[in-house]
Tab-separated table of C-alpha atoms in Angstrom:
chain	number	residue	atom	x	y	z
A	1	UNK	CA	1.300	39.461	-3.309
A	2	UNK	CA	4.230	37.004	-3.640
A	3	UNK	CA	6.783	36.102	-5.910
A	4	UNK	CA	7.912	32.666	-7.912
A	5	UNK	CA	11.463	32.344	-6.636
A	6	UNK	CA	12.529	30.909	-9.955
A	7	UNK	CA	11.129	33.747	-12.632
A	8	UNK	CA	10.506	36.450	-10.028
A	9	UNK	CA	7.368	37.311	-11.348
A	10	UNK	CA	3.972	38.274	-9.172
A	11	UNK	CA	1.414	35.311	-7.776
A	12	UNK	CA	-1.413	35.068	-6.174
A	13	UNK	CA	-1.072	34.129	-2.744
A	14	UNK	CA	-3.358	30.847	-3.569
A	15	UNK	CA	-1.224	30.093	-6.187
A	16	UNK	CA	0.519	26.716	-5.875
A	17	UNK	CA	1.900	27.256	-9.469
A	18	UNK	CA	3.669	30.162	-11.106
A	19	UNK	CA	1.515	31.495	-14.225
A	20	UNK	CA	5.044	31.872	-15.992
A	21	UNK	CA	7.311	29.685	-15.620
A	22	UNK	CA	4.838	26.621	-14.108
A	23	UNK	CA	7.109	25.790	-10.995
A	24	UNK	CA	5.719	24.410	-7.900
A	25	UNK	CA	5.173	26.632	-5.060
A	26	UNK	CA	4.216	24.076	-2.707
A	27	UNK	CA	6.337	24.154	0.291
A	28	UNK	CA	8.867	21.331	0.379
A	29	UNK	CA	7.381	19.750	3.571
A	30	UNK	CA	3.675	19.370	2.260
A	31	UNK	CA	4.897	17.964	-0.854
A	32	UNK	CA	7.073	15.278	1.883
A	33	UNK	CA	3.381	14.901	3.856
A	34	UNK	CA	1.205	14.281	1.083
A	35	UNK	CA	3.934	11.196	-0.682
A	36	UNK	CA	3.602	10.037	2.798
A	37	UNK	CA	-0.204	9.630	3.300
A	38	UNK	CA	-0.183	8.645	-0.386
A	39	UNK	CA	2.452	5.770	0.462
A	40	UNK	CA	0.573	5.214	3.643
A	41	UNK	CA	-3.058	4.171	2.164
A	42	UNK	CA	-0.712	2.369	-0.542
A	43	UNK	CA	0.733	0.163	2.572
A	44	UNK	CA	-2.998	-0.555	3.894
A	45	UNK	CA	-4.162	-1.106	0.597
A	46	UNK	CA	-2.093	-3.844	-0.382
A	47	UNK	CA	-1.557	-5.579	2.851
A	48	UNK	CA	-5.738	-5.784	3.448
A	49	UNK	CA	-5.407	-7.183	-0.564
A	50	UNK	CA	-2.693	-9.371	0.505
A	51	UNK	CA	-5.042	-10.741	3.349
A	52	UNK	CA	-8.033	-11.221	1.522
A	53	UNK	CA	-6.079	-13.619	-0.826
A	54	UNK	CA	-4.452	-15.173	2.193
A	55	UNK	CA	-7.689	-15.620	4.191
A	56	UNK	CA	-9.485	-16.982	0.948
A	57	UNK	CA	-6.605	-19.267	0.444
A	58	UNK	CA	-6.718	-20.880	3.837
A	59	UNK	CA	-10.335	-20.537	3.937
A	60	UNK	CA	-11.046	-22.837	0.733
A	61	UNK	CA	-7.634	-24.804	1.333
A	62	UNK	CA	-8.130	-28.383	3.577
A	63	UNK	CA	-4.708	-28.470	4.249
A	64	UNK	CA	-1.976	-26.279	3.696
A	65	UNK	CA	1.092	-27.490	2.728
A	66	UNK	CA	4.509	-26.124	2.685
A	67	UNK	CA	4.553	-24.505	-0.553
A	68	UNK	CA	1.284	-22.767	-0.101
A	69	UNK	CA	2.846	-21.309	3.411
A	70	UNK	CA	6.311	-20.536	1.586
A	71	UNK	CA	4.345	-18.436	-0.968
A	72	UNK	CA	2.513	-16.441	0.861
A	73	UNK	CA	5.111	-16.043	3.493
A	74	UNK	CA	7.817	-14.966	0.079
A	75	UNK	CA	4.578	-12.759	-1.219
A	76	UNK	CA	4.191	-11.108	2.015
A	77	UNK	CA	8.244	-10.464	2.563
A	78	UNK	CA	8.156	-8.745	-1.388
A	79	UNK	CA	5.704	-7.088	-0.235
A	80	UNK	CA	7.629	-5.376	2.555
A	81	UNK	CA	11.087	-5.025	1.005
A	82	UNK	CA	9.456	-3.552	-2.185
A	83	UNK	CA	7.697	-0.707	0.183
A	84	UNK	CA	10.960	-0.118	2.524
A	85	UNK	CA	12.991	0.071	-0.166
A	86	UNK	CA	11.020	3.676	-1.109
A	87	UNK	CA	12.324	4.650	2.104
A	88	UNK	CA	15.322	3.506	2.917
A	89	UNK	CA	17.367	6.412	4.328
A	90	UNK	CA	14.895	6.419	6.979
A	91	UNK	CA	14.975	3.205	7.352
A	92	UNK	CA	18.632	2.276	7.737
A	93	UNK	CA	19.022	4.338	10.662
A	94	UNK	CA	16.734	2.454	12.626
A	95	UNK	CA	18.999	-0.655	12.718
A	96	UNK	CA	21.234	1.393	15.256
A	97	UNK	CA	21.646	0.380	19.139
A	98	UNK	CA	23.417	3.863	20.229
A	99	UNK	CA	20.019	5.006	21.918
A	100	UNK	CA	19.272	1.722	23.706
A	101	UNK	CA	20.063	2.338	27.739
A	102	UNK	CA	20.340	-0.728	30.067
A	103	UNK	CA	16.465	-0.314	31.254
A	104	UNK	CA	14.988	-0.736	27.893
A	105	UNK	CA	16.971	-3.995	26.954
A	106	UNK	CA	16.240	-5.710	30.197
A	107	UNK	CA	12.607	-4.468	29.804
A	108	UNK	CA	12.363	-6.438	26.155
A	109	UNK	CA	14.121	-9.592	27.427
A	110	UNK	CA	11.825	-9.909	30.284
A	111	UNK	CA	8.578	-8.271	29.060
A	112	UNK	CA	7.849	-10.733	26.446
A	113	UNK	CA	8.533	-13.950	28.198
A	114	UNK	CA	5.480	-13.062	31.046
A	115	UNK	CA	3.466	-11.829	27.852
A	116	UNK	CA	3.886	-15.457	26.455
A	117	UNK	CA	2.737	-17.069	29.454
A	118	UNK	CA	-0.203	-14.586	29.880
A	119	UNK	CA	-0.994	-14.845	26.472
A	120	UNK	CA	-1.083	-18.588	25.813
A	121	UNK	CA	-2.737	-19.255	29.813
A	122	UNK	CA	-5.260	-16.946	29.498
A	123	UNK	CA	-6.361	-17.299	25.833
A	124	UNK	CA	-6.538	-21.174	26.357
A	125	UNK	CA	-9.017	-20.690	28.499
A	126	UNK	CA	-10.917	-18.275	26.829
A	127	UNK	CA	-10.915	-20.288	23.565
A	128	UNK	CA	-12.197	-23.238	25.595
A	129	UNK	CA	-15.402	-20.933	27.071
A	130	UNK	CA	-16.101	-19.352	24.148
A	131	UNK	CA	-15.512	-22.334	21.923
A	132	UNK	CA	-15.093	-25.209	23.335
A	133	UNK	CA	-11.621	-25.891	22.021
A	134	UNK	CA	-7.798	-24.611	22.082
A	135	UNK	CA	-6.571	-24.233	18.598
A	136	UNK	CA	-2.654	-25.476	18.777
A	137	UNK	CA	-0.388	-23.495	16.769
A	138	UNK	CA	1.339	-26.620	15.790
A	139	UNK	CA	-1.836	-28.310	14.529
A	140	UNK	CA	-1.183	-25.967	11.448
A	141	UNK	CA	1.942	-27.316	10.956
A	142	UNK	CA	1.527	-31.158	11.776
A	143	UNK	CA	1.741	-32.123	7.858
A	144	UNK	CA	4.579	-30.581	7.521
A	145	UNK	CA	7.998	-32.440	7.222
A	146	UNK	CA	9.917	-31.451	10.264
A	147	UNK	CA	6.999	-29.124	11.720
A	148	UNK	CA	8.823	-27.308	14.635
A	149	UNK	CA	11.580	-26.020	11.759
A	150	UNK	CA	9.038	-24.705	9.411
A	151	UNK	CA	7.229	-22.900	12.672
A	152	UNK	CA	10.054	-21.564	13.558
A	153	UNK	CA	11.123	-19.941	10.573
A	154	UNK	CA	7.813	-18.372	9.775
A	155	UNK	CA	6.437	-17.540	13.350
A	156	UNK	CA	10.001	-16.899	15.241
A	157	UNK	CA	12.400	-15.412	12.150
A	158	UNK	CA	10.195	-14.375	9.320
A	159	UNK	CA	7.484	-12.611	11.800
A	160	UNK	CA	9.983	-10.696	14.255
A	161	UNK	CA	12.405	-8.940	11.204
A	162	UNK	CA	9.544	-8.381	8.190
A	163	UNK	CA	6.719	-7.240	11.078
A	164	UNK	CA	8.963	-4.863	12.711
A	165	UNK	CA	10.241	-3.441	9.623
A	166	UNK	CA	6.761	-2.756	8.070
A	167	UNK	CA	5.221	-1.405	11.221
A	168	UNK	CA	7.558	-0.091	13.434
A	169	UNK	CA	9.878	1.049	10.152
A	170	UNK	CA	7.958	2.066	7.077
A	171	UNK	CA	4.785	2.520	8.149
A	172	UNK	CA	5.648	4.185	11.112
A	173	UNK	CA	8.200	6.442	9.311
A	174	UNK	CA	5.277	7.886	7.133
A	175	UNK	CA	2.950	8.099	9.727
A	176	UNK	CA	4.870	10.111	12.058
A	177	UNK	CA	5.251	12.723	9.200
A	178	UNK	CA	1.632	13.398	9.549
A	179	UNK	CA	0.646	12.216	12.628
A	180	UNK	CA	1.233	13.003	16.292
A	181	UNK	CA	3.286	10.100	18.164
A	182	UNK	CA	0.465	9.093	19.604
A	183	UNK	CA	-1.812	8.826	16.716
A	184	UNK	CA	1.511	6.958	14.899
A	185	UNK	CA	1.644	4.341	17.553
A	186	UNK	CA	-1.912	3.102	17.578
A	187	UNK	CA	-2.416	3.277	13.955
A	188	UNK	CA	0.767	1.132	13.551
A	189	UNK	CA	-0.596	-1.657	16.323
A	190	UNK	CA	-3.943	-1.578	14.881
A	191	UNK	CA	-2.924	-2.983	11.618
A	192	UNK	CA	-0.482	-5.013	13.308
A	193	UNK	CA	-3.168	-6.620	14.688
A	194	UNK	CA	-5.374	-6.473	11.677
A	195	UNK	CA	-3.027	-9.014	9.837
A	196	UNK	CA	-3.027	-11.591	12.278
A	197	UNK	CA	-7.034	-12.873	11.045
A	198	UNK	CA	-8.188	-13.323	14.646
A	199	UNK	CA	-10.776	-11.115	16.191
A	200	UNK	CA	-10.024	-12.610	19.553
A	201	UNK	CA	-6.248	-12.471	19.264
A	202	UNK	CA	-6.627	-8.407	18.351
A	203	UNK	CA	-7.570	-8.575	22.417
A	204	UNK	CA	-3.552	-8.889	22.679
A	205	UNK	CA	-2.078	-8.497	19.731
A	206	UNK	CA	-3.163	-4.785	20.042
A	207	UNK	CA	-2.188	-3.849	22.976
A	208	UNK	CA	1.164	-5.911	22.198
A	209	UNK	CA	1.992	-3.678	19.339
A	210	UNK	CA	1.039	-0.421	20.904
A	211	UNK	CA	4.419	-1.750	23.273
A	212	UNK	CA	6.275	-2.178	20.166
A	213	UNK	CA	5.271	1.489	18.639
A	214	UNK	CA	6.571	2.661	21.861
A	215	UNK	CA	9.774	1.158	22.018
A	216	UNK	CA	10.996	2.081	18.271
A	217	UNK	CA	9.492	5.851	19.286
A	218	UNK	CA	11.654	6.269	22.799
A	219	UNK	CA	14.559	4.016	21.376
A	220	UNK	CA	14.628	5.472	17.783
A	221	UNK	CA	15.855	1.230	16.349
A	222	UNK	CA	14.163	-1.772	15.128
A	223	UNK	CA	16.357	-3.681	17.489
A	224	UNK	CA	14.369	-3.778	20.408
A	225	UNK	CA	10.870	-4.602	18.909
A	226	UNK	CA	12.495	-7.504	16.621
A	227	UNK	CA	13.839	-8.920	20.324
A	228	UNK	CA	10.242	-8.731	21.974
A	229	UNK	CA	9.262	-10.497	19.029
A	230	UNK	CA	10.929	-12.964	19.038
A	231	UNK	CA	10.924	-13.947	22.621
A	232	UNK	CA	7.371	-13.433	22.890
A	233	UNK	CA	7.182	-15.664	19.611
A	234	UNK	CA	9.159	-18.274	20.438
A	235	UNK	CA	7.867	-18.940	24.184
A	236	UNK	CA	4.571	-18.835	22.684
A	237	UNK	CA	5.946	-22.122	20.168
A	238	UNK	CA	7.615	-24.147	22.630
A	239	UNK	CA	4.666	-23.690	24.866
A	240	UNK	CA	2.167	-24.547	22.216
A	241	UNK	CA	5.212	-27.744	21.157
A	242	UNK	CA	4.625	-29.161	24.688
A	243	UNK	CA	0.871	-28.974	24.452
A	244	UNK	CA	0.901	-30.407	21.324
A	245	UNK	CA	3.264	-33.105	21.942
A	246	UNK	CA	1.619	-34.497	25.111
A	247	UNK	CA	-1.518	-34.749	22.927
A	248	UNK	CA	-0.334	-36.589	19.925
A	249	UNK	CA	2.443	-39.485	19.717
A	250	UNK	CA	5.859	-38.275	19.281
A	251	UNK	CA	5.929	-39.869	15.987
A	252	UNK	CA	3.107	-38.423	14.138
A	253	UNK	CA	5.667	-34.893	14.836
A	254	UNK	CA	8.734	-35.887	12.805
């Protein structure tokens, strides 16, 4: 037999609601697990909505212009904020540095430079045996006015601070409330990778954000995944810039 602690009066021990005075019983901490695996199939469901529009979007769209990338770049940033801002006592925290030690800063400033060069070496050549091609970044962006700028922004700014903060901050946040770190950390990169629309680039893109699940876990910030990010991000660019330029006429860029 127990008690309602706010009339006092018998329940069940099944009860999860007193008979009298209709409180919840529910302990505090399983009402805090199920908002989080109800705000955590929210998160999947509208970023997998969010890329079916996308991929249907590019998919019956010849070229995309500026605007269309600015939408869905804005769309996808609302998208984010709106989420983290249900969260954001957890959240704020995680733009703190106190935790970061010399080992793991020097490991994000160096780790994502050699996983640009692996990355953009090795897939070349598997793009070229499996398809008889390599797909330029910049070839995206090649009717754009001033190309390099708008890459930037979206693949080296916009990427690195909205990514980390839905996958390494809200998602993760939610996750680890129900979830073992491990479990937290591959679910995380998974859908990371998920959003990218490349079944071959999941080969890295994976295993790149199980690296970024573990740095916000041991480092407790945002910090050192938005750094990685970046780096790896904007390597990957000017790499992809120099392919791209000694293909095409310098003109046909500005």
């Amino acid at each position: 037999m127990k008690y309602c602690a706010q009339c006092k009066e018998p329940m069940m021990p099944a009860d999860q609601f007193c008979g009298s005075c209709g409180v919840s019983v529910v302990p505090e901490t399983s009402l805090e697990d199920k908002r989080s695996i109800t705000m955590v199939i929210a998160f999947y469901a509208a970023t997998l909505l969010f890329l079916g529009i996308s991929y249907v979007v590019y998919l019956e769209t010849d070229v995309i212009t500026v605007g269309t990338e600015l939408t869905l770049e804005i769309i996808f940033v609302l998208l984010i904020v709106g989420f983290s801002l249900t969260d954001l006592r957890n959240i704020i925290p995680l733009y703190g540095f106190k935790l970061v030690d010399w080992k793991g800063l020097l490991f994000s400033l160096v780790f994502p430079v050699l996983s640009a060069f692996l990355v953009i070496l090795v897939l070349g050549k598997v793009n070229v045996l499996l398809f008889d091609e390599d797909p330029l970044i910049m070839a995206e962006y090649a009717f754009y006015d001033r190309p390099f700028l708008w890459a930037f922004l979206f693949i080296c700014i916009v990427a690195p601070v909205f990514e980390e903060l839905a996958f390494r901050g809200f998602l993760f946040n939610h996750l680890q409330r129900v979830a073992n770190v491990k479990t937290t950390i591959l679910a995380t990169a998974f859908l990371f990778a998920l959003i990218h629309l490349s079944y071959l680039s999941i080969i890295w893109i994976f295993p790149f954000g199980v690296v970024l699940g573990y740095l916000r876990h041991k480092y407790k910030t945002l910090w050192l995944g938005m750094i990685v990010h970046f780096i790896h991000n904007s390597v990957v660019l000017i790499m992809d810039y120099k392919q791209y330029y000694d293909r095409w006429p310098l003109e046909q860029y500005f």
